[in-house]
Amino acid sequence: MAVTVKVVARPAGIRGHTYLVAVAEGMWVTFRHLMKNFPGNVLGLRKKTDIATLSYPEEKQAYPARNRGLHRLMKRENGDVRCVACMMCPTVCPAHCITIVPEEAPDNAVEKRPRIFEIDELRCVVCGLCVEACPCDAIRMDTKVHAPPTLRRADAILDMEALLARGEPSIATQGGTGPFWREKV
Ligand code: SF4
Ligand code: SF4
């Protein structure tokens, strides 16, 4: 495809020869906003709803009920991790930030369990697809907790111990409710 150059005509008159008019127009806009906000800002008369920014961290945004927070791994009734290392979540994760190394479970209740389960919270894009994909209700993001700031990249990688520390026994039925789930809706 041929590259073309669009020639923009210089404005006629004084505007075409000096930037002063444009600078004055810009200053006028700034001055207008200053005058509009000045008394309210100085005297503290502005309503909270008029202010578009928050003085974080003293003021914090109220999150919606369905906000996705830091991950957590759920536990079974006996305290074991619910995850059966099915690899659905690392497969669906668009950021490739979930690392699972499975191992054989010692009991007959489940076939596998994770030996290593890590999430790199710095790479996570908080899409929630891992939660959607999990067939066991083993991973959730309903903590309302932000990923904490870290000085070292390695500190942003949460291991299974850290993920389980926020977990709790899940009341979901392992493996779903069977073929008659439609009758229960
Ligand atoms: S929320 Fe999205 S990006 Fe983050 S771990 Fe889950 S699937 Fe990956
Ligand atoms: S989808 Fe659920 S059960 Fe499967 S590996 Fe991820 S957390 Fe574990």
mmCIF file of C-alpha atoms and ligand atoms in Angstrom:
data_model
loop_
_atom_site.group_PDB
_atom_site.id
_atom_site.type_symbol
_atom_site.label_atom_id
_atom_site.label_comp_id
_atom_site.label_asym_id
_atom_site.label_seq_id
_atom_site.Cartn_x
_atom_site.Cartn_y
_atom_site.Cartn_z
ATOM 1 C CA MET A 1 0.000 0.000 0.000
ATOM 2 C CA ALA A 2 1.378 3.382 -0.982
ATOM 3 C CA VAL A 3 2.149 5.724 1.897
ATOM 4 C CA THR A 4 0.621 9.158 1.414
ATOM 5 C CA VAL A 5 1.294 12.388 3.238
ATOM 6 C CA LYS A 6 -1.602 14.576 4.300
ATOM 7 C CA VAL A 7 -0.619 18.222 4.192
ATOM 8 C CA VAL A 8 -2.458 20.285 6.789
ATOM 9 C CA ALA A 9 -2.821 23.918 5.785
ATOM 10 C CA ARG A 10 -1.395 26.508 8.171
ATOM 11 C CA PRO A 11 -4.196 28.576 9.808
ATOM 12 C CA ALA A 12 -4.621 31.986 8.278
ATOM 13 C CA GLY A 13 -3.801 35.242 10.058
ATOM 14 C CA ILE A 14 -2.060 35.619 13.400
ATOM 15 C CA ARG A 15 -2.934 32.029 14.444
ATOM 16 C CA GLY A 16 -0.705 30.737 11.676
ATOM 17 C CA HIS A 17 2.316 32.753 12.770
ATOM 18 C CA THR A 18 2.344 32.463 16.535
ATOM 19 C CA TYR A 19 1.349 29.985 19.233
ATOM 20 C CA LEU A 20 0.350 32.788 21.582
ATOM 21 C CA VAL A 21 -3.350 32.625 20.704
ATOM 22 C CA ALA A 22 -3.519 28.870 21.348
ATOM 23 C CA VAL A 23 -1.532 29.256 24.591
ATOM 24 C CA ALA A 24 -3.893 32.034 25.738
ATOM 25 C CA GLU A 25 -6.928 29.863 24.939
ATOM 26 C CA GLY A 26 -5.449 26.999 26.969
ATOM 27 C CA MET A 27 -4.676 29.293 29.899
ATOM 28 C CA TRP A 28 -8.231 30.617 29.760
ATOM 29 C CA VAL A 29 -9.662 27.106 30.088
ATOM 30 C CA THR A 30 -7.372 26.428 33.078
ATOM 31 C CA PHE A 31 -8.284 29.753 34.692
ATOM 32 C CA ARG A 32 -11.999 29.115 34.176
ATOM 33 C CA HIS A 33 -11.782 25.745 35.961
ATOM 34 C CA LEU A 34 -9.662 27.277 38.729
ATOM 35 C CA MET A 35 -12.256 29.961 39.379
ATOM 36 C CA LYS A 36 -15.090 27.438 39.221
ATOM 37 C CA ASN A 37 -13.493 25.175 41.853
ATOM 38 C CA PHE A 38 -11.514 27.693 43.899
ATOM 39 C CA PRO A 39 -13.989 28.718 46.657
ATOM 40 C CA GLY A 40 -15.296 25.204 47.189
ATOM 41 C CA ASN A 41 -11.819 23.677 47.345
ATOM 42 C CA VAL A 42 -10.409 26.263 49.726
ATOM 43 C CA LEU A 43 -13.408 26.405 52.053
ATOM 44 C CA GLY A 44 -14.107 22.662 51.885
ATOM 45 C CA LEU A 45 -17.561 23.280 50.411
ATOM 46 C CA ARG A 46 -17.335 20.763 47.601
ATOM 47 C CA LYS A 47 -19.526 17.743 47.938
ATOM 48 C CA LYS A 48 -17.779 14.382 48.158
ATOM 49 C CA THR A 49 -19.581 13.264 45.016
ATOM 50 C CA ASP A 50 -18.101 16.186 43.032
ATOM 51 C CA ILE A 51 -14.561 14.951 43.613
ATOM 52 C CA ALA A 52 -13.427 12.425 41.023
ATOM 53 C CA THR A 53 -10.331 11.221 42.904
ATOM 54 C CA LEU A 54 -9.829 9.571 46.276
ATOM 55 C CA SER A 55 -7.074 10.403 48.750
ATOM 56 C CA TYR A 56 -5.754 6.821 48.728
ATOM 57 C CA PRO A 57 -4.759 5.117 51.022
ATOM 58 C CA GLU A 58 -6.659 7.179 53.625
ATOM 59 C CA GLU A 59 -9.829 6.838 51.516
ATOM 60 C CA LYS A 60 -10.653 3.595 49.781
ATOM 61 C CA GLN A 61 -13.085 2.711 47.032
ATOM 62 C CA ALA A 62 -16.031 0.575 48.084
ATOM 63 C CA TYR A 63 -15.884 -2.565 45.980
ATOM 64 C CA PRO A 64 -18.966 -4.137 44.394
ATOM 65 C CA ALA A 65 -20.195 -7.388 45.900
ATOM 66 C CA ARG A 66 -18.883 -9.423 42.944
ATOM 67 C CA ASN A 67 -15.396 -7.926 43.016
ATOM 68 C CA ARG A 68 -12.608 -10.404 42.228
ATOM 69 C CA GLY A 69 -9.883 -10.291 44.855
ATOM 70 C CA LEU A 70 -6.832 -12.309 45.753
ATOM 71 C CA HIS A 71 -7.058 -16.046 45.076
ATOM 72 C CA ARG A 72 -7.613 -18.649 47.725
ATOM 73 C CA LEU A 73 -7.684 -22.437 47.670
ATOM 74 C CA MET A 74 -10.590 -24.174 49.343
ATOM 75 C CA LYS A 75 -10.326 -27.117 51.718
ATOM 76 C CA ARG A 76 -12.239 -30.344 52.240
ATOM 77 C CA GLU A 77 -13.979 -31.127 55.502
ATOM 78 C CA ASN A 78 -10.803 -32.850 56.759
ATOM 79 C CA GLY A 79 -8.634 -29.808 55.900
ATOM 80 C CA ASP A 80 -7.070 -31.270 52.749
ATOM 81 C CA VAL A 81 -6.896 -29.149 49.610
ATOM 82 C CA ARG A 82 -9.969 -29.588 47.374
ATOM 83 C CA CYS A 83 -7.945 -29.258 44.193
ATOM 84 C CA VAL A 84 -7.612 -32.529 42.271
ATOM 85 C CA ALA A 85 -4.905 -31.165 39.936
ATOM 86 C CA CYS A 86 -7.142 -31.512 36.883
ATOM 87 C CA MET A 87 -5.113 -28.728 35.188
ATOM 88 C CA MET A 88 -8.227 -26.907 33.950
ATOM 89 C CA CYS A 89 -7.250 -23.591 35.528
ATOM 90 C CA PRO A 90 -3.670 -23.396 34.183
ATOM 91 C CA THR A 91 -5.028 -24.429 30.784
ATOM 92 C CA VAL A 92 -7.653 -21.677 30.652
ATOM 93 C CA CYS A 93 -5.498 -18.971 32.285
ATOM 94 C CA PRO A 94 -4.711 -16.359 29.606
ATOM 95 C CA ALA A 95 -1.743 -15.011 31.576
ATOM 96 C CA HIS A 96 -0.115 -18.428 32.158
ATOM 97 C CA CYS A 97 0.421 -17.518 35.775
ATOM 98 C CA ILE A 98 -0.755 -20.748 37.446
ATOM 99 C CA THR A 99 1.818 -23.481 38.010
ATOM 100 C CA ILE A 100 0.668 -26.899 39.218
ATOM 101 C CA VAL A 101 2.781 -29.993 39.748
ATOM 102 C CA PRO A 102 0.414 -32.920 40.482
ATOM 103 C CA GLU A 103 1.086 -35.991 42.558
ATOM 104 C CA GLU A 104 -0.828 -39.131 43.380
ATOM 105 C CA ALA A 105 -3.156 -38.684 46.339
ATOM 106 C CA PRO A 106 -2.330 -41.016 49.271
ATOM 107 C CA ASP A 107 -5.955 -42.045 49.890
ATOM 108 C CA ASN A 108 -8.566 -43.397 47.503
ATOM 109 C CA ALA A 109 -10.895 -40.390 47.802
ATOM 110 C CA VAL A 110 -9.302 -38.575 44.869
ATOM 111 C CA GLU A 111 -6.885 -39.689 42.201
ATOM 112 C CA LYS A 112 -4.556 -36.674 42.240
ATOM 113 C CA ARG A 113 -3.737 -33.605 44.253
ATOM 114 C CA PRO A 114 -1.290 -30.741 43.692
ATOM 115 C CA ARG A 115 2.211 -31.135 45.118
ATOM 116 C CA ILE A 116 3.005 -27.587 44.011
ATOM 117 C CA PHE A 117 0.325 -24.958 43.352
ATOM 118 C CA GLU A 118 1.574 -21.441 42.658
ATOM 119 C CA ILE A 119 -0.050 -18.296 41.280
ATOM 120 C CA ASP A 120 2.001 -15.319 40.107
ATOM 121 C CA GLU A 121 -0.237 -12.459 41.180
ATOM 122 C CA LEU A 122 1.823 -9.932 39.215
ATOM 123 C CA ARG A 123 1.045 -11.700 35.952
ATOM 124 C CA CYS A 124 -2.617 -12.372 36.811
ATOM 125 C CA VAL A 125 -5.057 -10.183 34.878
ATOM 126 C CA VAL A 126 -7.876 -10.883 37.385
ATOM 127 C CA CYS A 127 -10.150 -12.323 34.700
ATOM 128 C CA GLY A 128 -11.636 -15.001 36.989
ATOM 129 C CA LEU A 129 -11.511 -17.702 34.318
ATOM 130 C CA CYS A 130 -9.667 -20.060 36.671
ATOM 131 C CA VAL A 131 -12.595 -19.875 39.105
ATOM 132 C CA GLU A 132 -15.100 -20.446 36.299
ATOM 133 C CA ALA A 133 -13.165 -23.434 34.958
ATOM 134 C CA CYS A 134 -12.685 -25.266 38.243
ATOM 135 C CA PRO A 135 -15.032 -28.280 38.465
ATOM 136 C CA CYS A 136 -14.437 -28.706 42.212
ATOM 137 C CA ASP A 137 -14.982 -25.254 43.700
ATOM 138 C CA ALA A 138 -11.341 -25.501 44.708
ATOM 139 C CA ILE A 139 -10.242 -21.983 43.773
ATOM 140 C CA ARG A 140 -12.040 -18.720 44.541
ATOM 141 C CA MET A 141 -11.394 -14.987 44.251
ATOM 142 C CA ASP A 142 -14.046 -13.740 46.680
ATOM 143 C CA THR A 143 -11.592 -12.510 49.324
ATOM 144 C CA LYS A 144 -12.036 -8.770 48.512
ATOM 145 C CA VAL A 145 -8.282 -8.604 49.174
ATOM 146 C CA HIS A 146 -5.908 -6.861 46.768
ATOM 147 C CA ALA A 147 -2.631 -8.467 45.811
ATOM 148 C CA PRO A 148 -0.286 -6.866 48.381
ATOM 149 C CA PRO A 149 2.546 -4.607 47.169
ATOM 150 C CA THR A 150 5.906 -6.367 47.092
ATOM 151 C CA LEU A 151 9.504 -5.216 46.727
ATOM 152 C CA ARG A 152 10.671 -8.440 45.081
ATOM 153 C CA ARG A 153 8.973 -10.131 42.157
ATOM 154 C CA ALA A 154 9.312 -13.539 43.813
ATOM 155 C CA ASP A 155 7.187 -12.342 46.755
ATOM 156 C CA ALA A 156 4.194 -11.929 44.414
ATOM 157 C CA ILE A 157 4.140 -15.669 43.716
ATOM 158 C CA LEU A 158 1.713 -17.243 46.176
ATOM 159 C CA ASP A 159 2.361 -20.880 47.048
ATOM 160 C CA MET A 160 -0.160 -23.486 48.165
ATOM 161 C CA GLU A 161 0.361 -22.709 51.843
ATOM 162 C CA ALA A 162 -0.431 -19.029 51.333
ATOM 163 C CA LEU A 163 -3.417 -19.814 49.120
ATOM 164 C CA LEU A 164 -4.808 -22.328 51.610
ATOM 165 C CA ALA A 165 -4.330 -19.906 54.519
ATOM 166 C CA ARG A 166 -7.212 -17.836 53.096
ATOM 167 C CA GLY A 167 -9.275 -20.928 52.293
ATOM 168 C CA GLU A 168 -12.065 -22.554 54.232
ATOM 169 C CA PRO A 169 -14.101 -25.738 53.907
ATOM 170 C CA SER A 170 -16.287 -25.535 50.825
ATOM 171 C CA ILE A 171 -19.893 -26.658 50.969
ATOM 172 C CA ALA A 172 -19.985 -27.434 47.221
ATOM 173 C CA THR A 173 -20.699 -31.055 46.319
ATOM 174 C CA GLN A 174 -17.546 -32.684 45.054
ATOM 175 C CA GLY A 175 -18.051 -33.690 41.434
ATOM 176 C CA GLY A 176 -21.342 -31.787 41.118
ATOM 177 C CA THR A 177 -24.835 -32.983 41.995
ATOM 178 C CA GLY A 178 -25.006 -35.724 39.410
ATOM 179 C CA PRO A 179 -27.237 -36.125 36.349
ATOM 180 C CA PHE A 180 -30.369 -34.881 38.154
ATOM 181 C CA TRP A 181 -29.103 -31.362 38.789
ATOM 182 C CA ARG A 182 -31.793 -29.846 36.531
ATOM 183 C CA GLU A 183 -34.524 -31.138 38.839
ATOM 184 C CA LYS A 184 -32.918 -29.311 41.768
ATOM 185 C CA VAL A 185 -32.811 -25.867 40.123
HETATM 186 S S1 SF4 B 1 -7.830 -14.692 37.287
HETATM 187 FE FE1 SF4 B 1 -7.382 -15.076 35.099
HETATM 188 S S2 SF4 B 1 -5.267 -14.436 34.839
HETATM 189 FE FE2 SF4 B 1 -5.596 -14.626 37.047
HETATM 190 S S3 SF4 B 1 -4.945 -16.732 37.565
HETATM 191 FE FE3 SF4 B 1 -7.147 -16.813 37.121
HETATM 192 S S4 SF4 B 1 -7.311 -17.327 34.934
HETATM 193 FE FE4 SF4 B 1 -5.212 -16.617 35.317
HETATM 194 S S1 SF4 B 2 -9.380 -26.241 37.995
HETATM 195 FE FE1 SF4 B 2 -9.711 -26.514 40.209
HETATM 196 S S2 SF4 B 2 -9.348 -28.699 40.584
HETATM 197 FE FE2 SF4 B 2 -8.508 -28.225 38.541
HETATM 198 S S3 SF4 B 2 -6.330 -27.763 38.928
HETATM 199 FE FE3 SF4 B 2 -7.419 -25.803 39.008
HETATM 200 S S4 SF4 B 2 -7.974 -25.497 41.167
HETATM 201 FE FE4 SF4 B 2 -7.392 -27.634 40.909
#
